[in-house]
Coordinates of C-alpha atoms in Angstrom, one line a residue:
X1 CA 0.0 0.0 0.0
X2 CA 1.5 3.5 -1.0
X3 CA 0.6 6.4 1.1
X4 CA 0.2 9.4 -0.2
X5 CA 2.1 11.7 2.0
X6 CA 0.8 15.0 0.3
X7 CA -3.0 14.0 0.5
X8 CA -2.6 13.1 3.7
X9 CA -0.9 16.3 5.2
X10 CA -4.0 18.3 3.5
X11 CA -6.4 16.4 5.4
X12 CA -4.2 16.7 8.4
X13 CA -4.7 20.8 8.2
X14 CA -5.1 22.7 11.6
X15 CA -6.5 25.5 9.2
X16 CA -9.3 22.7 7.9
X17 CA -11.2 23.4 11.3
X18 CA -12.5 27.0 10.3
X19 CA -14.8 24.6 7.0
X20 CA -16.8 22.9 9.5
X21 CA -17.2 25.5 12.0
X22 CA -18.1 28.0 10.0
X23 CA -20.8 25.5 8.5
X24 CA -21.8 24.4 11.8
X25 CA -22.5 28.1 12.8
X26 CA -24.0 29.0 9.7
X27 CA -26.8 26.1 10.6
X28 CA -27.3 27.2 14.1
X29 CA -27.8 30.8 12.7
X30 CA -30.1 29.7 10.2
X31 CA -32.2 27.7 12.5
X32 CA -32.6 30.4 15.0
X33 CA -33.7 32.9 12.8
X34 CA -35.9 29.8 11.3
X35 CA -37.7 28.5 14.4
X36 CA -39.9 31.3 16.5
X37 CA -39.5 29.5 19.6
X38 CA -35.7 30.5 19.6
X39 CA -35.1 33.3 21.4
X40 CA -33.0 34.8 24.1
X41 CA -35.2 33.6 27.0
X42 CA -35.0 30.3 24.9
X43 CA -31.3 30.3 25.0
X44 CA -30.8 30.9 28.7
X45 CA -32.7 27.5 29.3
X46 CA -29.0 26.6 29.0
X47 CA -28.5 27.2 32.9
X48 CA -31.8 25.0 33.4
X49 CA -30.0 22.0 32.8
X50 CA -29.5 19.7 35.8
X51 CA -25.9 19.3 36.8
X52 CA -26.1 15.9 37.4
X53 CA -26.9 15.3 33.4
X54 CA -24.5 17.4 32.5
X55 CA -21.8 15.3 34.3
X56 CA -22.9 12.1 33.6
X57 CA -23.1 13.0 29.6
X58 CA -19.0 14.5 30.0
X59 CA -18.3 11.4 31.9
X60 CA -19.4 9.4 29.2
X61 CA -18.6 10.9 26.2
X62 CA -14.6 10.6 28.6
X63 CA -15.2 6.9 28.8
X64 CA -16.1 6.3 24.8
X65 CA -12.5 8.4 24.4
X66 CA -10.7 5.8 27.2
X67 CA -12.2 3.1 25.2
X68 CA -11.1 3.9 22.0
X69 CA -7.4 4.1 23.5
X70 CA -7.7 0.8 25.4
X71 CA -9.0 -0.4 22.1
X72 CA -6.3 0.8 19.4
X73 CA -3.5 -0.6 22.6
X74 CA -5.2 -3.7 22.2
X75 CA -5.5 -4.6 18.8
X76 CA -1.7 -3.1 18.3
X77 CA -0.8 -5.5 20.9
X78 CA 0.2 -3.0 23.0
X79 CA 3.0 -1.7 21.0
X80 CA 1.2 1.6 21.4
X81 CA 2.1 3.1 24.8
X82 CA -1.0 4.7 26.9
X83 CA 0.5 8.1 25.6
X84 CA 0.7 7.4 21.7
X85 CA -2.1 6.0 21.8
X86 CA -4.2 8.9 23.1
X87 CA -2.4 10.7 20.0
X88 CA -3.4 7.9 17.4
X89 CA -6.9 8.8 18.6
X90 CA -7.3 12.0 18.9
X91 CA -5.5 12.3 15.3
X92 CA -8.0 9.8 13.7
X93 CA -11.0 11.9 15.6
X94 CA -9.4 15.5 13.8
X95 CA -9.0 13.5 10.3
X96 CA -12.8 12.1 10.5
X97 CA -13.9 15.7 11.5
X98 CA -12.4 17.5 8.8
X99 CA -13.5 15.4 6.5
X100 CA -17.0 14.2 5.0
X101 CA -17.8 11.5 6.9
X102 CA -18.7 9.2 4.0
X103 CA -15.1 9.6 3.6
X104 CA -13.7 9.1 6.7
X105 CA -10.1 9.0 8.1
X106 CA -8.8 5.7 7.0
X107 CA -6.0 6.7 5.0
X108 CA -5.2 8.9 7.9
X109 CA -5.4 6.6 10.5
X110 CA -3.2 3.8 8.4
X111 CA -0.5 6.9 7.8
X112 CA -0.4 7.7 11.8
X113 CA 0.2 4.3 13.1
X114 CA 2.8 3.7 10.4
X115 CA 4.4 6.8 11.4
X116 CA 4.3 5.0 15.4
X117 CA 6.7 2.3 14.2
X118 CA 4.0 -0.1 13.3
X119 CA 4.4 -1.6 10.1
X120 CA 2.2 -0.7 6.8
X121 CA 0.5 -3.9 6.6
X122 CA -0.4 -4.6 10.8
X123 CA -1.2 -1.0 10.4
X124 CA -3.7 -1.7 7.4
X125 CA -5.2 -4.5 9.1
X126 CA -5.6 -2.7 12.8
X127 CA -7.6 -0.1 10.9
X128 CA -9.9 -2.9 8.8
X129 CA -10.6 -4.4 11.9
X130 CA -11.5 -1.5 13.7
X131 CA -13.9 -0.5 10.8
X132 CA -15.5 -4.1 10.4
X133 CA -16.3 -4.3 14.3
X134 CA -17.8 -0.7 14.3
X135 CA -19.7 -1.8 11.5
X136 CA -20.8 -4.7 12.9
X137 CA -22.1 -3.6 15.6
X138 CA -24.5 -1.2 14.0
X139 CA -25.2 -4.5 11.8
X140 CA -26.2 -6.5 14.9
X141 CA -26.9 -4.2 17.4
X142 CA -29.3 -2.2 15.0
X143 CA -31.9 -4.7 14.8
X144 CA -32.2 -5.4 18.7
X145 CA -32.8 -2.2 19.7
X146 CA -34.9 -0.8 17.4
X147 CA -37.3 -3.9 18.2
X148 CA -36.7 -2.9 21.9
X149 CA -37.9 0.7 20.1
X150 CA -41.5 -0.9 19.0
X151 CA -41.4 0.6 16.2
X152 CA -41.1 4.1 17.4
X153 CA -38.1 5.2 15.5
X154 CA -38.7 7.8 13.2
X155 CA -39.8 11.0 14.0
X156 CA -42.9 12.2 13.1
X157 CA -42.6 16.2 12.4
X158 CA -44.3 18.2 9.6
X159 CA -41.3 19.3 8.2
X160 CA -40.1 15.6 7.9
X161 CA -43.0 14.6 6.2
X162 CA -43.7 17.3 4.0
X163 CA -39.7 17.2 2.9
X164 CA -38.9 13.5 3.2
X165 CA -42.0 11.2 4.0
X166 CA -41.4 7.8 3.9
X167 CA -37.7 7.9 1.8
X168 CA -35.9 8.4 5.1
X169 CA -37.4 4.7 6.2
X170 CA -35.9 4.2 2.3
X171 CA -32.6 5.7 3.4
X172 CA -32.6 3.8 6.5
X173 CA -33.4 0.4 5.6
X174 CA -31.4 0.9 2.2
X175 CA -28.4 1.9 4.0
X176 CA -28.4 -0.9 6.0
X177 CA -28.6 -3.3 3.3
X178 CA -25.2 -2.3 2.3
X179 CA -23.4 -1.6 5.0
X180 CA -24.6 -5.2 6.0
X181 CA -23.4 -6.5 2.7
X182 CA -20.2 -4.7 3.0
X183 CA -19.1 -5.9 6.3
X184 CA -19.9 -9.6 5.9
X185 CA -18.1 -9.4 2.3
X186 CA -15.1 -7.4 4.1
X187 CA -14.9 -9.8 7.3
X188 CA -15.0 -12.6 4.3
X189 CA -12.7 -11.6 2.5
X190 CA -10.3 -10.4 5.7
X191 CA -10.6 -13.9 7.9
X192 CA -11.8 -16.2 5.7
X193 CA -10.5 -16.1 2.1
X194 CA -8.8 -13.0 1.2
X195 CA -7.6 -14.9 -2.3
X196 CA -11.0 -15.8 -3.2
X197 CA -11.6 -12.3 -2.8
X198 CA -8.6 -10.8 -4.6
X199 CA -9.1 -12.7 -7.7
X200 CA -13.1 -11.7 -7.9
X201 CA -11.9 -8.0 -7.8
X202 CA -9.8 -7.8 -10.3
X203 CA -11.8 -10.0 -12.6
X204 CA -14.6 -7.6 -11.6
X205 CA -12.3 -4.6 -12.6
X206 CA -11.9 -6.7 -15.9
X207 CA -14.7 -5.3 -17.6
X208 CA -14.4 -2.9 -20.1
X209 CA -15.7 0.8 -18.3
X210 CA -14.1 -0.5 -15.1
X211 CA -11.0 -1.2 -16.3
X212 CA -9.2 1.9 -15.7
X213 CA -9.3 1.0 -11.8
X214 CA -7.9 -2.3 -12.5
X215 CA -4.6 -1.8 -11.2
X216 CA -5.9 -0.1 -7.6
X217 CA -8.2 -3.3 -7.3
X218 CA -5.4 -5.8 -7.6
X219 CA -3.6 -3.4 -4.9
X220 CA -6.3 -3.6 -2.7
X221 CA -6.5 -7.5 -2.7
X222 CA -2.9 -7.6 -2.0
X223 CA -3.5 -5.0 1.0
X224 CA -6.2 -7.8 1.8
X225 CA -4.0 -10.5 1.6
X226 CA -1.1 -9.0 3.2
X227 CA -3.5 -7.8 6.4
X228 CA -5.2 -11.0 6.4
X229 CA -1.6 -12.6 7.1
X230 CA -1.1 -10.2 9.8
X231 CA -4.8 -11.5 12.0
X232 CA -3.8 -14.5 11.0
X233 CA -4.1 -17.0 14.2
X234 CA -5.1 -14.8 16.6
X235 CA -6.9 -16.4 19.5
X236 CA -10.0 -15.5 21.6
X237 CA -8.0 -13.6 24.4
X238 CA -6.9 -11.1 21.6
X239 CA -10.7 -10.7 20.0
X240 CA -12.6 -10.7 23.8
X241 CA -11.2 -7.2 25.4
X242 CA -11.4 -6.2 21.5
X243 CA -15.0 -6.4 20.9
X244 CA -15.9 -5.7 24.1
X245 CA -14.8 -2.1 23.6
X246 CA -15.9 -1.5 20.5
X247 CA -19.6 -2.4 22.3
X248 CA -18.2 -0.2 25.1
X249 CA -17.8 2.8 23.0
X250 CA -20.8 2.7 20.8
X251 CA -22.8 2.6 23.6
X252 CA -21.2 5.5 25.5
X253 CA -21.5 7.3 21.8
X254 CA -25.4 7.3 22.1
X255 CA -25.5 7.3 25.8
X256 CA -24.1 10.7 25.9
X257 CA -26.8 12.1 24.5
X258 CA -29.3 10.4 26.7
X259 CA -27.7 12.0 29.3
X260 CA -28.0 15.2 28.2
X261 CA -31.7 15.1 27.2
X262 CA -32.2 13.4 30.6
X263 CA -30.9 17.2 32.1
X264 CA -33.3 18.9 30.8
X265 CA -36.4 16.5 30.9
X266 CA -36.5 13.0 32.8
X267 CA -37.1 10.4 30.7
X268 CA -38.8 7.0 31.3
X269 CA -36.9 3.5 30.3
X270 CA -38.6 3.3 27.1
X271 CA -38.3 6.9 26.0
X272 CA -34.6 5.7 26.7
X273 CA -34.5 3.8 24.4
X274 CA -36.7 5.6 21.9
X275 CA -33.9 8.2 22.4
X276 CA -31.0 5.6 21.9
X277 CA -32.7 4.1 18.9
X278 CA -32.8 7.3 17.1
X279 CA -29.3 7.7 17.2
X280 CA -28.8 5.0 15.1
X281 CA -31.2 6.2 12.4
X282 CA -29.5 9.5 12.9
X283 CA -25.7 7.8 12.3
X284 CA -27.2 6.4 9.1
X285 CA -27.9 10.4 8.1
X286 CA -24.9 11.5 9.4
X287 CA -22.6 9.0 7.6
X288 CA -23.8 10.4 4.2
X289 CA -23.3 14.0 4.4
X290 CA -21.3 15.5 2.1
X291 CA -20.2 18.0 4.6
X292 CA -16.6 17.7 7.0
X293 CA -18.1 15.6 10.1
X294 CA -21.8 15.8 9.5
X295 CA -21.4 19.9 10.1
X296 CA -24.8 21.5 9.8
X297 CA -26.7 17.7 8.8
X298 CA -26.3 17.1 12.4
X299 CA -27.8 20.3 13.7
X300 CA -30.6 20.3 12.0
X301 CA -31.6 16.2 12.0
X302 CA -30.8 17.0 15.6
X303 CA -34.4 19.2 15.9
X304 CA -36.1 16.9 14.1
X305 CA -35.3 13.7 15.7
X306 CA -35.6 15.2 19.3
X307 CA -37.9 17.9 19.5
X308 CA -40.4 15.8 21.0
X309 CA -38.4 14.8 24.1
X310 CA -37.0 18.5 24.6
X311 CA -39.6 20.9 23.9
X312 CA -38.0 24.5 23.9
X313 CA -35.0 23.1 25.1
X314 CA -34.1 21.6 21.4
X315 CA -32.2 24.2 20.2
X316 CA -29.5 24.9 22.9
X317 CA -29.0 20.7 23.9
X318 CA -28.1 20.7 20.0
X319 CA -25.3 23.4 20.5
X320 CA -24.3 21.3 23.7
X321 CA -24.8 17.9 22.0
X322 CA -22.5 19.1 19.3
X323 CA -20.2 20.9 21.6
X324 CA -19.5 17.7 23.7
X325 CA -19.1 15.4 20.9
X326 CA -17.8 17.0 18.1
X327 CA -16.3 20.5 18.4
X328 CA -13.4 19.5 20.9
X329 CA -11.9 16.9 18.5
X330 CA -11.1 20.0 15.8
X331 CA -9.7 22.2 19.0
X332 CA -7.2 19.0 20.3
X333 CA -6.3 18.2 16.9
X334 CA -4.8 21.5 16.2
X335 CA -3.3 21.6 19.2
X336 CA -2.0 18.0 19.0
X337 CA -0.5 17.6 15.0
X338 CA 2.1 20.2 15.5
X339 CA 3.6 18.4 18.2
X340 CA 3.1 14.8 16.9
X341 CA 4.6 16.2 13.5
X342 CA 7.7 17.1 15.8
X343 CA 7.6 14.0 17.5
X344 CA 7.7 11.4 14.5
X345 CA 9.2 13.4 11.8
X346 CA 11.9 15.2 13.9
X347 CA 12.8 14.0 17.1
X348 CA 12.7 10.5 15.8
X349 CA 14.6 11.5 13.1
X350 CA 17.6 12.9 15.5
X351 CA 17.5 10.1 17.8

């Protein structure tokens, strides 16, 4: 796998956080002036919120962070120190923010462990597996708790239905389908027969209007291979603590938020999970936005998902949703890529 070094340094720009900022605010604004039940008294419902919510959503949103570094130690087999881990993570967090996040930070996140002293192709395969066990769990864990939901997933505002009716079930349920598809084909291909999958590829890239991508295709099934070789005999007691935290942190990712509503309005169990549920038809929305880290998407699904549970409240536990889970990952990755840069590219270099 070649990296490209250039591509990668313009996605890792500290001067990339002003895009989705200035996106983000540009939504809020437009929803204030939008909604007439925003207003100043509205936004002072701020210092209603009970400070026990507010603590238990920053505790949370903390422990999804500490599981994503036990995680990344883990599956690097600990090569990572507690220290360089926390920068792997908050690095991959800045390079999925400033990017759409159909995109991601892949490409990133392969480049920054390389740069750690792992090797290109463990570093390839720690990110694949990272990817196939989020994806899996939104896979499995979809289906369980939206039937824990009843039914009572999507939200029923006017504006929803006058704008999108039923094609955001569609979207939903469409979605699905392939990211279902995709990860079995991917954790096929990875653990089971990464050949088999290889030599489909490039036949597939055979055809005539595909064959200008034939030579990244047979790349990409020798990336396959090569991290299939590097998982290759790993036992339970690698895999346990592994998927464990990937259910840890996905959880604590939708928690959050019930924590924050549940500051401004207790909620019953089931409205809980209502709450929870939503999330996930909300990450569907949020993973196809075209814009850097769902900036602006998320604002405004945020209102239409949650207004029922919130009330007048809506508008200012969106700034605060947003403000916990997303804003401080642009802030600590400029502060944190000028001195990584040092570290790998400089100090290393000396020593």
């Amino acid at each position: 796998m070649k990296l490209d070094n250039k591509k990668i340094f313009e996605t890792l720009n500290p001067n990339k956080v002003w895009v989705p900022v200035l996106i983000g605010i540009a939504i809020v604004f437009g929803l204030f002036y939008a909604d007439p039940n925003v207003n100043a008294k509205t936004l002072k419902g701020v210092f209603d919120a009970a400070p026990i919510g507010i603590f238990l959503a920053i505790l949370v949103i903390l422990g999804r962070d500490a599981g994503y570094i036990y995680r990344i130690r883990e599956i690097t087999d600990r090569q990572l120190t507690w220290t360089r881990a926390l920068y792997v993570i908050i690095l991959w967090e800045f390079a999925s923010a400033v990017t759409p996040s159909i995109v991601g930070g892949t490409a990133v996140a392969v480049f920054i462990l390389n740069k750690e002293g792992i090797k290109l192709g463990k570093a390839m395969a720690y990110v694949m597996v990272t990817a196939i066990l989020d994806n899996l769990f939104f896979v499995i864990g979809a289906p369980i708790i939206l039937y824990f939901a009843q039914g009572n997933i999507f939200p029923e505002s006017r504006l929803m239905e006058m704008r999108l009716g039923k094609s955001l079930e569609v979207l939903f349920w469409s979605s699905y389908a392939l990211y279902a598809i995709y990860s079995i084909v991917m954790a096929a291909a990875l653990f089971y027969r990464p050949r088999v999958f290889k030599w489909i590829l490039v036949k597939l890239f055979s055809i005539k209007w595909l064959r200008k991508w034939k030579y990244d295709a047979h790349e990409y099934g020798n990336q396959i291979i090569e991290a299939s070789k590097e998982l290759k005999g790993k036992t339970i007691k690698y895999w346990a603590p592994i998927v464990g935290a990937t259910i840890f942190i996905w959880s604590s990712r939708y928690l959050m938020l019930n924590a924050l509503i549940s500051a401004y309005d207790s909620l019953t169990f089931y409205e809980h999970v209502i709450v929870f549920a939503r999330q996930v038809i909300m990450w569907i929305v949020m993973m196809i936005s075209p814009t850097p880290g769902s900036s602006g998407t998320a604002e405004f699904f945020f209102t239409q998902f949650f207004t029922e549970f919130l009330g007048g409240y809506t508008f200012v536990t969106s700034i605060l949703w947003r403000l916990l889970s997303y804003y401080p990952y642009l802030l600590l990755g400029a502060i944190f890529l000028p001195r990584w840069i040092k570290q790998v590219f400089f100090v290393k270099k000396e020593s």
